[in-house]
């Protein structure tokens, strides 16, 4: 695999994968998560956690934690739906 794709082989075009003898999904596993979406979710969760901790002076109540978890799950579901939309769009625009 060329250096350009060594750390993210799933970004390599099919002809490059074939030439390297490393076909995504056959010789190398497909990514489990979309890194852009997962990174955004992580940043959102960390930011929300820090904000809640600051607001609660380091001792958030159970009710505050439950509220935070519900909001984060709602955002995560929304992000997953957006990710699926992008995947569907990419299937049609690749060819």
Short mmCIF file of C-alpha atoms in Angstrom, two decimals:
data_model
loop_
_atom_site.label_atom_id
_atom_site.label_comp_id
_atom_site.label_asym_id
_atom_site.label_seq_id
_atom_site.Cartn_x
_atom_site.Cartn_y
_atom_site.Cartn_z
CA UNK A 1 0.00 0.00 0.00
CA UNK A 2 1.47 3.40 -0.91
CA UNK A 3 2.54 5.62 1.98
CA UNK A 4 -0.27 8.04 1.24
CA UNK A 5 -2.85 5.41 2.26
CA UNK A 6 -0.93 3.38 4.85
CA UNK A 7 -2.77 4.82 7.86
CA UNK A 8 -6.18 5.01 6.16
CA UNK A 9 -6.24 2.26 3.54
CA UNK A 10 -10.00 2.55 3.13
CA UNK A 11 -9.44 5.89 1.41
CA UNK A 12 -7.39 4.28 -1.36
CA UNK A 13 -9.10 3.97 -4.74
CA UNK A 14 -9.96 0.44 -5.88
CA UNK A 15 -7.20 0.34 -8.50
CA UNK A 16 -4.60 1.25 -5.85
CA UNK A 17 -5.98 -1.45 -3.52
CA UNK A 18 -5.78 -4.05 -6.29
CA UNK A 19 -2.23 -3.07 -7.22
CA UNK A 20 -1.19 -3.31 -3.55
CA UNK A 21 -2.94 -6.66 -3.15
CA UNK A 22 -5.01 -5.32 -0.28
CA UNK A 23 -8.71 -5.17 -1.13
CA UNK A 24 -10.93 -3.47 1.43
CA UNK A 25 -13.41 -5.95 2.89
CA UNK A 26 -11.45 -8.93 1.59
CA UNK A 27 -7.80 -8.59 2.67
CA UNK A 28 -8.35 -5.74 5.12
CA UNK A 29 -11.48 -5.05 7.21
CA UNK A 30 -13.76 -2.18 6.36
CA UNK A 31 -13.89 0.65 8.93
CA UNK A 32 -16.23 -0.06 11.84
CA UNK A 33 -17.12 3.61 12.30
CA UNK A 34 -17.06 6.75 10.21
CA UNK A 35 -14.15 8.58 11.85
CA UNK A 36 -15.53 12.06 11.16
CA UNK A 37 -18.83 11.21 12.84
CA UNK A 38 -17.19 9.35 15.75
CA UNK A 39 -14.79 12.24 16.38
CA UNK A 40 -17.62 14.75 16.38
CA UNK A 41 -19.65 12.62 18.79
CA UNK A 42 -16.66 12.33 21.10
CA UNK A 43 -16.04 16.09 21.06
CA UNK A 44 -19.74 16.76 21.70
CA UNK A 45 -19.84 14.33 24.62
CA UNK A 46 -16.65 15.65 26.18
CA UNK A 47 -17.83 19.24 25.80
CA UNK A 48 -21.22 18.45 27.31
CA UNK A 49 -19.59 16.56 30.18
CA UNK A 50 -17.18 19.39 30.94
CA UNK A 51 -19.99 21.94 30.78
CA UNK A 52 -22.18 19.90 33.15
CA UNK A 53 -19.28 19.38 35.55
CA UNK A 54 -18.57 23.12 35.59
CA UNK A 55 -22.25 23.98 36.01
CA UNK A 56 -22.66 21.50 38.87
CA UNK A 57 -19.41 22.55 40.56
CA UNK A 58 -17.98 19.06 40.12
CA UNK A 59 -20.98 17.26 41.66
CA UNK A 60 -23.74 16.78 39.08
CA UNK A 61 -26.99 15.30 40.33
CA UNK A 62 -28.48 12.06 39.00
CA UNK A 63 -31.19 14.09 37.26
CA UNK A 64 -28.56 16.21 35.49
CA UNK A 65 -26.65 13.11 34.39
CA UNK A 66 -29.84 11.45 33.12
CA UNK A 67 -30.73 14.59 31.15
CA UNK A 68 -27.22 14.75 29.67
CA UNK A 69 -27.36 11.08 28.65
CA UNK A 70 -30.76 11.53 26.96
CA UNK A 71 -29.54 14.56 25.02
CA UNK A 72 -26.34 12.82 23.95
CA UNK A 73 -28.28 9.75 22.77
CA UNK A 74 -30.62 12.00 20.76
CA UNK A 75 -27.62 13.68 19.12
CA UNK A 76 -25.99 10.31 18.48
CA UNK A 77 -29.11 8.97 16.78
CA UNK A 78 -29.35 12.14 14.72
CA UNK A 79 -25.65 11.80 13.77
CA UNK A 80 -26.12 8.16 12.80
CA UNK A 81 -29.06 9.11 10.60
CA UNK A 82 -26.97 11.82 8.94
CA UNK A 83 -24.14 9.33 8.43
CA UNK A 84 -26.50 6.85 6.77
CA UNK A 85 -27.79 9.59 4.47
CA UNK A 86 -24.22 10.43 3.44
CA UNK A 87 -23.44 6.77 2.81
CA UNK A 88 -26.51 6.42 0.60
CA UNK A 89 -25.58 9.58 -1.28
CA UNK A 90 -21.99 8.36 -1.73
CA UNK A 91 -23.20 5.07 -3.20
CA UNK A 92 -24.96 6.97 -5.94
CA UNK A 93 -22.29 9.58 -6.57
CA UNK A 94 -19.30 7.19 -6.74
CA UNK A 95 -20.32 5.62 -10.02
#
